[in-house]
mmCIF file of C-alpha atoms in Angstrom:
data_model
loop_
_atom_site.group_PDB
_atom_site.id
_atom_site.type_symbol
_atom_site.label_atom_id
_atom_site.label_comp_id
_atom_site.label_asym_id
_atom_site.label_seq_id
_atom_site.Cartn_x
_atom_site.Cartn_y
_atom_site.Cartn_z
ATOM 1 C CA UNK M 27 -3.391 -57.919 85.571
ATOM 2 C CA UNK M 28 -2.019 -54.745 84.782
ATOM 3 C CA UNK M 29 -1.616 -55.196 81.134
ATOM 4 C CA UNK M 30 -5.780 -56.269 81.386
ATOM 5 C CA UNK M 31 -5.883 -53.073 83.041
ATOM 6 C CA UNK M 32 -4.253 -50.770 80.711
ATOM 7 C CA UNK M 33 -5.912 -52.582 77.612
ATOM 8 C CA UNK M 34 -9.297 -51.721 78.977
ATOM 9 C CA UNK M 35 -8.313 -48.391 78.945
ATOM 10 C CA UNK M 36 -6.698 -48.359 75.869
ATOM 11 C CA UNK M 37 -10.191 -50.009 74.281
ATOM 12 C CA UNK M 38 -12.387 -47.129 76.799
ATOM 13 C CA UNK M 39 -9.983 -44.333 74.806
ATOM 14 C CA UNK M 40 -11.106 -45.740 70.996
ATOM 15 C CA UNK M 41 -14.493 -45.995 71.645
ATOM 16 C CA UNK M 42 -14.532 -42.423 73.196
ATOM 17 C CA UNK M 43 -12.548 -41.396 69.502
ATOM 18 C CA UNK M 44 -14.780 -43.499 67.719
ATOM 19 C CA UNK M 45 -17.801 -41.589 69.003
ATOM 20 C CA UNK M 46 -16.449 -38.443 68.918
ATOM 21 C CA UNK M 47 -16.068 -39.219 65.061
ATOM 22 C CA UNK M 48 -19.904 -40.147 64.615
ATOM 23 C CA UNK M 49 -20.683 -37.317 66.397
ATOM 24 C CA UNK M 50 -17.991 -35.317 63.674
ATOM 25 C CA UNK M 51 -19.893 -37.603 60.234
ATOM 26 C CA UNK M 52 -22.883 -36.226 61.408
ATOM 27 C CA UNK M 53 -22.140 -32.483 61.441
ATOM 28 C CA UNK M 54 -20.690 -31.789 58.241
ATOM 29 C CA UNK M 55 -20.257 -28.156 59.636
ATOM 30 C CA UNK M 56 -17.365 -29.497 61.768
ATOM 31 C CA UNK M 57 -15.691 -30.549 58.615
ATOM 32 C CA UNK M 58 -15.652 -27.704 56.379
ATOM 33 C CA UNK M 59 -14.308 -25.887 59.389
ATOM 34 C CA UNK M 60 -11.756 -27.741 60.241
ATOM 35 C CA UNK M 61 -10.742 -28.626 56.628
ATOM 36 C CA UNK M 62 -11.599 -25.802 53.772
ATOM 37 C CA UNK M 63 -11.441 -22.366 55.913
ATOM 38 C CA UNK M 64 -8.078 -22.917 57.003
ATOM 39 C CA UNK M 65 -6.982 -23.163 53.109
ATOM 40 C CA UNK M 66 -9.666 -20.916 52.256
ATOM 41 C CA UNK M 67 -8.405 -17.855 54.659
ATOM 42 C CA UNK M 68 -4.299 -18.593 53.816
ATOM 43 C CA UNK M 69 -5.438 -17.889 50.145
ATOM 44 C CA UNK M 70 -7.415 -14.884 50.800
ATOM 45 C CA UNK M 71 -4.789 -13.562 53.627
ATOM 46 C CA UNK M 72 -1.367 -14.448 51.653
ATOM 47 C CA UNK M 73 -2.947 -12.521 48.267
ATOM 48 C CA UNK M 74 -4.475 -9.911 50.541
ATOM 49 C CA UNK M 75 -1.798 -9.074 53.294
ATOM 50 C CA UNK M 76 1.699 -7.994 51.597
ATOM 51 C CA UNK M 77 4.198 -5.508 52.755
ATOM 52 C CA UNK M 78 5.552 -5.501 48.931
ATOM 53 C CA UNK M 79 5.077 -2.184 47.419
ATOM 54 C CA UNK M 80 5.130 -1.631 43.766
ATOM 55 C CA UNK M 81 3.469 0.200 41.431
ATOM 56 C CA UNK M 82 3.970 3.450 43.149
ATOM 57 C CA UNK M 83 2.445 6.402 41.759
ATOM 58 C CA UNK M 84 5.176 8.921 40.681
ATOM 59 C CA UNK M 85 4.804 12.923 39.432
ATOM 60 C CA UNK M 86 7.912 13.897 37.318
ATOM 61 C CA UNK M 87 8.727 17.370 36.903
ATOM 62 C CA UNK M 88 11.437 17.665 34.900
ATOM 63 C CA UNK M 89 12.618 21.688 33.962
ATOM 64 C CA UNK M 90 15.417 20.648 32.229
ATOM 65 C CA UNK M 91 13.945 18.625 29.917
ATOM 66 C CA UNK M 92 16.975 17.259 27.954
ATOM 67 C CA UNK M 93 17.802 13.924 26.805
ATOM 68 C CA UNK M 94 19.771 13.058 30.148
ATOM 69 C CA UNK M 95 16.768 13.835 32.041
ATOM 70 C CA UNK M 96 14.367 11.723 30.049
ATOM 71 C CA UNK M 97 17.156 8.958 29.881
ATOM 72 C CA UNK M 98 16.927 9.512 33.889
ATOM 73 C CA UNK M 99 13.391 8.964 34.340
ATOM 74 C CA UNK M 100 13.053 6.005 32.087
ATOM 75 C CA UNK M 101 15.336 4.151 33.964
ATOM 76 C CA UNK M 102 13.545 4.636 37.283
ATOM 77 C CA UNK M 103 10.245 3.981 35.258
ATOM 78 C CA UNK M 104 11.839 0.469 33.289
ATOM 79 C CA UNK M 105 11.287 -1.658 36.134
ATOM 80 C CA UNK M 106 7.710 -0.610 36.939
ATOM 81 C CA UNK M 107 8.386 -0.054 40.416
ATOM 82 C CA UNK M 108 7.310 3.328 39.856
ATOM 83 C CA UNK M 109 4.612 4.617 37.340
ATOM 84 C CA UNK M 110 4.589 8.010 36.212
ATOM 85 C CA UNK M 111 0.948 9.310 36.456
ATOM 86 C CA UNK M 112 1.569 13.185 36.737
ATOM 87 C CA UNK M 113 3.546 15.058 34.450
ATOM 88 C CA UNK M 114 4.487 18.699 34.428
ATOM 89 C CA UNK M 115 6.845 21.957 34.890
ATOM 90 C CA UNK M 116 5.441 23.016 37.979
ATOM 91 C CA UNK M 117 6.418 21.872 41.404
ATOM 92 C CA UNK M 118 3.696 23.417 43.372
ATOM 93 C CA UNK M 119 1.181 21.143 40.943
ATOM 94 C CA UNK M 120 3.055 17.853 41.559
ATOM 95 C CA UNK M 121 2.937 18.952 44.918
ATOM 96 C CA UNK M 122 -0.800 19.618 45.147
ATOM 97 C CA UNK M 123 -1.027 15.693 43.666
ATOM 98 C CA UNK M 124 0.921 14.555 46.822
ATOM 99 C CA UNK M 125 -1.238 16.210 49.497
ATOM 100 C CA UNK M 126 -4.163 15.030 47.595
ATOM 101 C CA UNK M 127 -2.683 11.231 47.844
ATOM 102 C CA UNK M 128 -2.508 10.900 44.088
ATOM 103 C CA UNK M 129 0.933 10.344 44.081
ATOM 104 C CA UNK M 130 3.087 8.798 46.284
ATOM 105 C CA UNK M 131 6.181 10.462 44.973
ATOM 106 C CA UNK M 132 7.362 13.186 43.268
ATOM 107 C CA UNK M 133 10.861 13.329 41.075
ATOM 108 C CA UNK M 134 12.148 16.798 40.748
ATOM 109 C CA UNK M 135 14.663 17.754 37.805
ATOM 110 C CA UNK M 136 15.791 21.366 37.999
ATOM 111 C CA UNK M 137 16.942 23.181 34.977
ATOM 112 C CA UNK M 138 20.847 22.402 34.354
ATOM 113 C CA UNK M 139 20.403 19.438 35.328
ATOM 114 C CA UNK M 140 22.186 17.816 32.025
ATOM 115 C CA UNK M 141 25.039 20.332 32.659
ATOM 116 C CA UNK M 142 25.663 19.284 35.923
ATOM 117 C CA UNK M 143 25.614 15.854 34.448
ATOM 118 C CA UNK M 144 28.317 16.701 32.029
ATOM 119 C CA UNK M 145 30.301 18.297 35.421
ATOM 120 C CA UNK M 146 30.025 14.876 37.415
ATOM 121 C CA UNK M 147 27.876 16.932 40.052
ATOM 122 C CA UNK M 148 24.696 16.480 39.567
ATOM 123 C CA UNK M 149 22.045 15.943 42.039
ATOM 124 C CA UNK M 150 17.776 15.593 41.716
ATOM 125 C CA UNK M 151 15.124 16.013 44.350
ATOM 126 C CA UNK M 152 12.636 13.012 45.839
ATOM 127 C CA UNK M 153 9.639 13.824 47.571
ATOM 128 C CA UNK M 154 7.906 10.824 49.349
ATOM 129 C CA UNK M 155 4.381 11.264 50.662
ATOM 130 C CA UNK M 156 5.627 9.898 54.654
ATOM 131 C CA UNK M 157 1.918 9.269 55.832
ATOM 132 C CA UNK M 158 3.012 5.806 55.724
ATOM 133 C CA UNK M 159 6.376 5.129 57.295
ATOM 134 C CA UNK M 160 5.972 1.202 55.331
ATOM 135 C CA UNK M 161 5.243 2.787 51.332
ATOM 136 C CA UNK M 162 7.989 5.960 52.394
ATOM 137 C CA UNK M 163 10.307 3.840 53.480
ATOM 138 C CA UNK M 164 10.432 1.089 50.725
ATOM 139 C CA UNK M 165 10.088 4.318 48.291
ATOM 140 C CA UNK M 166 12.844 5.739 49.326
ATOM 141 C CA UNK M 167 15.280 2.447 49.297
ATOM 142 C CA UNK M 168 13.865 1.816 45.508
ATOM 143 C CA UNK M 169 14.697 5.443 44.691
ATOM 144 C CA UNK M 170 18.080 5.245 45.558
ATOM 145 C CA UNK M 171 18.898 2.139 44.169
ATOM 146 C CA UNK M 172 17.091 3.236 41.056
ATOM 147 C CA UNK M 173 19.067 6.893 40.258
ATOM 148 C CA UNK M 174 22.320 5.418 41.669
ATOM 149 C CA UNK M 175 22.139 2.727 38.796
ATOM 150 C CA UNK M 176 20.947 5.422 36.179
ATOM 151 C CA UNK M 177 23.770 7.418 37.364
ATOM 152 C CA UNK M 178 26.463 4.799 36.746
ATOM 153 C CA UNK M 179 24.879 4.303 33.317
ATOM 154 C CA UNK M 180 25.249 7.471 32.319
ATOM 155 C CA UNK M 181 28.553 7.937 32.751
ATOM 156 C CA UNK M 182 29.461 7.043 36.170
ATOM 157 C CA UNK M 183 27.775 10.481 37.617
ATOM 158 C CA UNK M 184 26.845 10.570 40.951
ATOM 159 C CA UNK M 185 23.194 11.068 41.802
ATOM 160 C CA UNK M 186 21.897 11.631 45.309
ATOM 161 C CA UNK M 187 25.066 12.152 47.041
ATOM 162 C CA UNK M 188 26.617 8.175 46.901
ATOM 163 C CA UNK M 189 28.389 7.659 50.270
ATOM 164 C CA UNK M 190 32.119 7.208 50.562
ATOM 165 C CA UNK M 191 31.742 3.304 51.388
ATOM 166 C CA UNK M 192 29.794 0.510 49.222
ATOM 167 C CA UNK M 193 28.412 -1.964 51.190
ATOM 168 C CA UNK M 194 27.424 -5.372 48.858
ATOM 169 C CA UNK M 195 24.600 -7.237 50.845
ATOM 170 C CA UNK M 196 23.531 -10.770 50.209
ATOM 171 C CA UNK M 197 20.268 -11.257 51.947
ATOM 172 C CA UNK M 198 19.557 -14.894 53.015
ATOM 173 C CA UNK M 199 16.648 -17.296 52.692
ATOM 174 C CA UNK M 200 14.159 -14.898 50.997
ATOM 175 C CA UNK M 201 16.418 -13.331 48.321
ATOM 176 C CA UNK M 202 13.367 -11.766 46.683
ATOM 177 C CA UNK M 203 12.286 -9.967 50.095
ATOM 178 C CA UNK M 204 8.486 -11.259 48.967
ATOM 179 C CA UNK M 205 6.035 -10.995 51.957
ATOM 180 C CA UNK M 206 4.517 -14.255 51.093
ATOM 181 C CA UNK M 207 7.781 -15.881 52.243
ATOM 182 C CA UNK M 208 8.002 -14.174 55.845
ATOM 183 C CA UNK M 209 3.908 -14.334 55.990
ATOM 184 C CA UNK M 210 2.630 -17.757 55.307
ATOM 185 C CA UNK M 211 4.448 -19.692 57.886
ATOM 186 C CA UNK M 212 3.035 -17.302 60.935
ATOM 187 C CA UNK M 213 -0.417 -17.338 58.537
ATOM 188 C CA UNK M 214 -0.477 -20.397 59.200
ATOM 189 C CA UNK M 215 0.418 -21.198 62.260
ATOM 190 C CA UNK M 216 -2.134 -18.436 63.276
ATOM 191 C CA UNK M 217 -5.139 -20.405 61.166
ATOM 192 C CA UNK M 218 -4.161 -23.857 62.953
ATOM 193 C CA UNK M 219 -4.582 -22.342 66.382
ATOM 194 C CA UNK M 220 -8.294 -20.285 65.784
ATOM 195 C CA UNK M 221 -9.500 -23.540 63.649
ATOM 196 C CA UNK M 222 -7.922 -26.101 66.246
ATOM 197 C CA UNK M 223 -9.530 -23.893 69.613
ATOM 198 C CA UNK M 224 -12.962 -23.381 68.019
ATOM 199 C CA UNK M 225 -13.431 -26.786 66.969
ATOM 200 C CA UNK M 226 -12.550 -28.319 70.555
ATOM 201 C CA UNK M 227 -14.310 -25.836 72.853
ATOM 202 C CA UNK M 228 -17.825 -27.079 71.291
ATOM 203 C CA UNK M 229 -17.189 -30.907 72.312
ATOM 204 C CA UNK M 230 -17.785 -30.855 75.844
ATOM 205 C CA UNK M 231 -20.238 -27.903 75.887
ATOM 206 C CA UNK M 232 -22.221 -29.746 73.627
ATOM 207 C CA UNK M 233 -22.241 -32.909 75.567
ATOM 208 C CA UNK M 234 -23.476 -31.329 78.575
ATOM 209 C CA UNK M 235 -26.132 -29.075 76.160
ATOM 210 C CA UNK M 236 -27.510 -31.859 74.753
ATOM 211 C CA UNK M 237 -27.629 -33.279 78.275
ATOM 212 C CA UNK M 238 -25.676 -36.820 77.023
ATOM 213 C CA UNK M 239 -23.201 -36.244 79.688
ATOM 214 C CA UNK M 240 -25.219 -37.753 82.413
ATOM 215 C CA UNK M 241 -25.408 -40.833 80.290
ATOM 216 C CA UNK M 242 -21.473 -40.842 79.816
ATOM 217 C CA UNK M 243 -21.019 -40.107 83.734
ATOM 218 C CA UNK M 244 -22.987 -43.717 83.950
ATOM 219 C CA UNK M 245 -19.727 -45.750 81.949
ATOM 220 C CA UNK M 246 -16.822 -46.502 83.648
ATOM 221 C CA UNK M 247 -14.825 -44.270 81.328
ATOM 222 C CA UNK M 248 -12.388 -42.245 83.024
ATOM 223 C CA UNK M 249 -11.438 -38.675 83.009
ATOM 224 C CA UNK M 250 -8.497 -38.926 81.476
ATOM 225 C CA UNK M 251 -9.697 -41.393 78.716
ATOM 226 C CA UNK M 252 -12.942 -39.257 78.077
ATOM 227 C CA UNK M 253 -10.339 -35.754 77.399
ATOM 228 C CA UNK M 254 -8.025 -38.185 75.178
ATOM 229 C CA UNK M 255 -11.030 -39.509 73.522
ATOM 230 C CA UNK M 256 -12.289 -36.436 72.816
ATOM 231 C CA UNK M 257 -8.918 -35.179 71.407
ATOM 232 C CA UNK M 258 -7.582 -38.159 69.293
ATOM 233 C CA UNK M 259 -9.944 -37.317 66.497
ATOM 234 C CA UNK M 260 -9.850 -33.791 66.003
ATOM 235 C CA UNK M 261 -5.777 -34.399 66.131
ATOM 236 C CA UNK M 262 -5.888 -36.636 62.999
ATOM 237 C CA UNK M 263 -8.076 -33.744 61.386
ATOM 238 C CA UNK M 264 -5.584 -31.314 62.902
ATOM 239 C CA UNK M 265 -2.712 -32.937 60.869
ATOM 240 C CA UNK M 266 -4.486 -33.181 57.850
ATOM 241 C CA UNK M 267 -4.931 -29.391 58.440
ATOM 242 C CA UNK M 268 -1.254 -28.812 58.631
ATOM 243 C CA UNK M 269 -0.590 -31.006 55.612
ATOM 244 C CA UNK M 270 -3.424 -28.839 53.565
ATOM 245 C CA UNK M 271 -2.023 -25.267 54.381
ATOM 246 C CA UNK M 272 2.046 -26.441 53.831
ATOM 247 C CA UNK M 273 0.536 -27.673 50.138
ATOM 248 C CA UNK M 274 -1.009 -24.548 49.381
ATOM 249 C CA UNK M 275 1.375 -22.377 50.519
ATOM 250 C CA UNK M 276 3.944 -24.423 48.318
ATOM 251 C CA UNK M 277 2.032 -24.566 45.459
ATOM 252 C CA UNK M 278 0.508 -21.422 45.701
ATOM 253 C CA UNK M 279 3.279 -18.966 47.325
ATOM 254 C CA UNK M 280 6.170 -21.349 46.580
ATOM 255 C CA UNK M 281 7.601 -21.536 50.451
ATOM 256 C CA UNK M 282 10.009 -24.324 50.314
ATOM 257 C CA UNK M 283 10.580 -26.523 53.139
ATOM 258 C CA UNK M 284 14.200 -26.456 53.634
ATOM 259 C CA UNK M 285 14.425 -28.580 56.955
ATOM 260 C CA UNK M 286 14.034 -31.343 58.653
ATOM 261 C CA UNK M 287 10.481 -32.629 58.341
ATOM 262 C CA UNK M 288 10.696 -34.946 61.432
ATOM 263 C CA UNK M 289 11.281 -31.474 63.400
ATOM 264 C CA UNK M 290 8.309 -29.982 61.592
ATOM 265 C CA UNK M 291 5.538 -32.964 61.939
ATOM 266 C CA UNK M 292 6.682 -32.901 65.892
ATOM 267 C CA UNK M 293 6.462 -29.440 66.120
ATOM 268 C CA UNK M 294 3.327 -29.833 64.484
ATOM 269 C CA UNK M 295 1.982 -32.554 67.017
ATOM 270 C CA UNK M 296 2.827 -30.429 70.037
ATOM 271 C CA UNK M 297 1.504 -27.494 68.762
ATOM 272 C CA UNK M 298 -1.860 -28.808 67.884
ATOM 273 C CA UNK M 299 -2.519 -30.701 71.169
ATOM 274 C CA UNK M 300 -1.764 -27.695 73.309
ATOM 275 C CA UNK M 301 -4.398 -26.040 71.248
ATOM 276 C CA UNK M 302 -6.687 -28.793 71.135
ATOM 277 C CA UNK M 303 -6.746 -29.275 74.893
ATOM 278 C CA UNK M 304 -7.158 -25.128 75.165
ATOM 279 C CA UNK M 305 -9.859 -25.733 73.864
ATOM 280 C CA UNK M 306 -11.408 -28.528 75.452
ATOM 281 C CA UNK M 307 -10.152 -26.617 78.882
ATOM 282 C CA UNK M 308 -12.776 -23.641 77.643
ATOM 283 C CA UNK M 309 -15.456 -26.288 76.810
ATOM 284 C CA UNK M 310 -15.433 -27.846 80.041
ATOM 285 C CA UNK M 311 -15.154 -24.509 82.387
ATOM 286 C CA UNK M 312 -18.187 -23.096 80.276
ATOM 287 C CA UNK M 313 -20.030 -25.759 79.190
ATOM 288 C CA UNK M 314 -21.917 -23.302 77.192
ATOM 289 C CA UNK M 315 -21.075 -23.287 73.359
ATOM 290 C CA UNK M 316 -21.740 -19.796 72.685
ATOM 291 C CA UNK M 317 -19.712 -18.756 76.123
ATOM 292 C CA UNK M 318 -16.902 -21.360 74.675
ATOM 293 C CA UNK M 319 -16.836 -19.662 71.318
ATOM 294 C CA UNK M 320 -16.486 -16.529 72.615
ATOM 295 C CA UNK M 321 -13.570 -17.264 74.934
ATOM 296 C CA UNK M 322 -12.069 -19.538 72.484
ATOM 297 C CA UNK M 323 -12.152 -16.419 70.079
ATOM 298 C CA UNK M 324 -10.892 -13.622 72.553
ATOM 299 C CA UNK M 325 -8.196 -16.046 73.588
ATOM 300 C CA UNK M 326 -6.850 -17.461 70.522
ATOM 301 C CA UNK M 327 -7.322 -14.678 67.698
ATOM 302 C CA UNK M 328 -5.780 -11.995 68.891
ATOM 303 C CA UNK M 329 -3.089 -13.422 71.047
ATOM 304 C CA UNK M 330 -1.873 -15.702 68.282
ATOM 305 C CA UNK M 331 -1.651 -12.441 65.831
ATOM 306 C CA UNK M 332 -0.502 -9.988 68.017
ATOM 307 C CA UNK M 333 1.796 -11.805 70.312
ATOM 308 C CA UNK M 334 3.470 -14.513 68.061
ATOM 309 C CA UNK M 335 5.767 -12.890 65.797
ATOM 310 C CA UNK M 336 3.495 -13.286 62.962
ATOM 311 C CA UNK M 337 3.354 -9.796 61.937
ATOM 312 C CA UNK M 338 4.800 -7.943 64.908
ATOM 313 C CA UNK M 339 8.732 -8.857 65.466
ATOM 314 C CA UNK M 340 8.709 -9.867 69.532
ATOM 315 C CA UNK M 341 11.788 -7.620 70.175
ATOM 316 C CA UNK M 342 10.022 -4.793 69.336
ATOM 317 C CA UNK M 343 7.340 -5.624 72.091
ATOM 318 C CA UNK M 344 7.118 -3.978 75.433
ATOM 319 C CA UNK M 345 8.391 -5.343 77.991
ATOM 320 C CA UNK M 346 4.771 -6.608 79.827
ATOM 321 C CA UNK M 347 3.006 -8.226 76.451
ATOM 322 C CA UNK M 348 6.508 -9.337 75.758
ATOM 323 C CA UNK M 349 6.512 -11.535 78.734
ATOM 324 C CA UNK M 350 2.449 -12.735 78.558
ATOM 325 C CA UNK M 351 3.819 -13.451 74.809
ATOM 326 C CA UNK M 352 5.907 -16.415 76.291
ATOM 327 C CA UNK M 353 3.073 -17.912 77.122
ATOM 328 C CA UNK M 354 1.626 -17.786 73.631
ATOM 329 C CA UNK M 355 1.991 -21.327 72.038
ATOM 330 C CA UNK M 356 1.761 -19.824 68.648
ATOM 331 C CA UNK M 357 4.302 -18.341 68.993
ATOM 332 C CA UNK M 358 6.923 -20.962 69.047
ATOM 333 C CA UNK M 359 5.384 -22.833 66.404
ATOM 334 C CA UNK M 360 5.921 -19.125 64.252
ATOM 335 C CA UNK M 361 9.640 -20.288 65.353
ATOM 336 C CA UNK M 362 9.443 -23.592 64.254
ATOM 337 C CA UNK M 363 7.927 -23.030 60.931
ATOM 338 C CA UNK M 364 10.350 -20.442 60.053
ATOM 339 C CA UNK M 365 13.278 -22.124 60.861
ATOM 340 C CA UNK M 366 12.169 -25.754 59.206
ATOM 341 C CA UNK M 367 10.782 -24.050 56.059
ATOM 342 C CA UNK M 368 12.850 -21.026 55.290
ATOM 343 C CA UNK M 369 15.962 -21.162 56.933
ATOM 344 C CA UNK M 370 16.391 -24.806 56.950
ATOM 345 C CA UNK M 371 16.971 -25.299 60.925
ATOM 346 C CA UNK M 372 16.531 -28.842 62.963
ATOM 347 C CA UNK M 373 16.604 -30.234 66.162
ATOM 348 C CA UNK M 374 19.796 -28.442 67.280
ATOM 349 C CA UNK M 375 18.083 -25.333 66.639
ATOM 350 C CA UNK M 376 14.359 -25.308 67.337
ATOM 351 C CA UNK M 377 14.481 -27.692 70.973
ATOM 352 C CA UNK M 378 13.372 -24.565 72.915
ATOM 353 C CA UNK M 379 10.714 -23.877 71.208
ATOM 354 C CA UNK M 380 9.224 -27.587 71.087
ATOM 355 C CA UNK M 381 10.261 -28.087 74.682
ATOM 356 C CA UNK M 382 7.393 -25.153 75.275
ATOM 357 C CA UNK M 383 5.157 -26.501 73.176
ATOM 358 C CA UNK M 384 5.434 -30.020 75.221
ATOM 359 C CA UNK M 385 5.065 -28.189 78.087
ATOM 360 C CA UNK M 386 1.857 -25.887 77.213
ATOM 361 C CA UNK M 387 0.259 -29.205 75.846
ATOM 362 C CA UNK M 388 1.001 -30.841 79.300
ATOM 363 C CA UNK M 389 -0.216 -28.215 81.287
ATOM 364 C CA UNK M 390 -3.713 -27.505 79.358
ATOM 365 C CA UNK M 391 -4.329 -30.790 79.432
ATOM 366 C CA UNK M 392 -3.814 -32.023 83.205
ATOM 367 C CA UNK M 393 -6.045 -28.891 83.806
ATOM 368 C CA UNK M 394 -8.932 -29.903 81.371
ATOM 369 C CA UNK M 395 -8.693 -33.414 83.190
ATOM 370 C CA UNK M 396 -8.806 -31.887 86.534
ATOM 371 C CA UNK M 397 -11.366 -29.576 86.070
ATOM 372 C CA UNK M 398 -13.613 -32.579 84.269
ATOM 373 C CA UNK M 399 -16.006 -33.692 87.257
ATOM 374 C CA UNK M 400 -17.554 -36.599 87.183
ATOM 375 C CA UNK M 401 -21.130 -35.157 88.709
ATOM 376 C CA UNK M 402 -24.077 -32.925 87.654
ATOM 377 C CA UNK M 403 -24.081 -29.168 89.564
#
């Protein structure tokens, strides 16, 4: 009897996914948003959003003008990181350039400088336009590194007062310090969770819209089976997302996957069914598909960008969003992405974060099942 029972349901479950996917063949809409703007906006946001900064603008002023200073300034020019766009013998000029935003540096060379070469003491001035504590900050780690090699080059002088100790650093899975590496991972995790909530919170709404609900409400289709139903679709689309936006952002950005892909497709799994049933919680409270797009917007763009780790590190939250932040499926998938693509982490490492994910999924969707009534207000 029981195993009659529980293949009925089983059989009440496909034909709920098998409408659901009519309803999906027939909206073509559905589709191209749950397919191409996922890959679409990880091309546009990994090319557009960077914290690399090259190609600074530089104003050399060099008094001394000797061949030690022009040896000087083409070795902070040879690597391009800098580009020399103002040249002259005044500093009130090149600094004119910087309060106009020309420039975002400007290399000062004061007459004797080539003697004080030849004495092992010589020292030049770096002026970085701080209006942005990112650009000054980067400029100023490239201009040290930069004179303290020219200085060893010529000579072994000492340029910009080297400190007593040397400390040799080896940075760790992302070598190149690209922004593409630390960015597409939470890019993407961010584009699964808008894409995954949008597409959800318009299922139910629409059924009760359209005014088919009352029709449903007449088979003996459960509540339960109608929310898995609903859900088993847009999860195979869901995964096909995931496996679209880890392709591009290997082929495109070259982010290896280092870990264990079992850990990543479960993470994966969990991740998109907590959003998925978000979703479908929004869709059944409103049952308005404007309403639900709103509040699947407010509640799924911001949080998952803000609050995930994505762009802003968590420690450096305060102490109130850092707690609502735990709450924030996104970001433990951030985690889990991370770890399984750049730093090569598995099981032993990422449980906590897809314990929460089980447990968000569990909890949004015993809500959208209780909050599913089976009668017309």
């Amino acid at each position: 009897m029981a195993p009659t029972r529980a293949n009925h349901r089983v059989g009440r479950i496909l034909a709920m996914a098998e409408k659901e996917v009519l309803h999906i063949r027939r909206d073509i809409r559905t589709l191209y948003l749950a397919l191409a703007m996922p890959v679409l906006m990880l091309v546009l946001f990994g090319f557009g959003i960077s914290f690399d900064v090259d190609h600074l603008e530089l104003a050399v002023v060099d008094q001394d003008r000797t061949d030690l200073s022009r040896e000087l300034v083409r070795h902070v020019t040879a690597s391009n990181e800098f580009v020399v766009t103002h040249e002259g013998t005044s500093p009130e000029a090149a600094l004119g350039e910087l309060r106009r935003g020309a420039v975002t540096g400007v290399l000062l060379l004061n007459k004797g400088f080539a003697e004080d070469v030849k004495r092992g003491g010589a020292r030049v001035q770096w002026l970085v336009d701080g209006s942005d504590g990112n650009t000054a900050t980067q400029a100023l780690a490239k201009a040290q590194a930069l004179v303290q090699m020219a200085g060893r080059s010529m000579g072994g002088t000492v340029l910009l007062a080297a400190p007593p100790l040397e400390a040799r650093v080896r940075t760790l899975f992302n070598p190149d310090a690209r922004s593409a590496m630390f960015l597409v991972p939470g890019l993407a995790a961010y584009l699964l969770a808008i894409v995954a909530v949008l597409i959800t919170a318009l299922t139910v709404a629409r059924e009760w819209e359209r005014g088919s609900m009352e029709q449903l409400f007449a088979t003996p289709v459960g509540r339960l089976e109608i929310v898995v139903g609903k859900l088993l679709p847009y999860l195979g689309i869901g995964l096909l997302q995931v496996l679209l936006v880890l392709t591009v952002g290997a082929w495109v950005f070259d982010v290896p996957v280092r870990g264990s892909l079992v850990v990543l497709g479960l993470g994966s799994v969990l991740f998109l069914v907590g959003m998925l049933g978000q979703g479908l919680l929004i869709s059944v409270v409103t049952r308005n598909q404007v309403v639900a797009t709103q509040v699947a917007t407010m509640t799924s763009v911001l949080p998952s960008m803000l609050l995930s780790g994505f762009i802003f590190p968590i420690e450096n939250l305060p102490v109130p969003l850092k707690l609502i932040s735990t709450l924030i499926p996104a970001r433990y998938y951030v985690a889990t992405l991370r770890g399984v693509l750049l730093r090569g982490n598995g099981m032993e490492v990422l449980w906590p974060q897809l314990v929460a994910l089980a447990l968000f999924a569990l909890v949004v969707l015993a809500l959208a099942t209780r909050r599913f009534q089976r009668r017309l207000d």
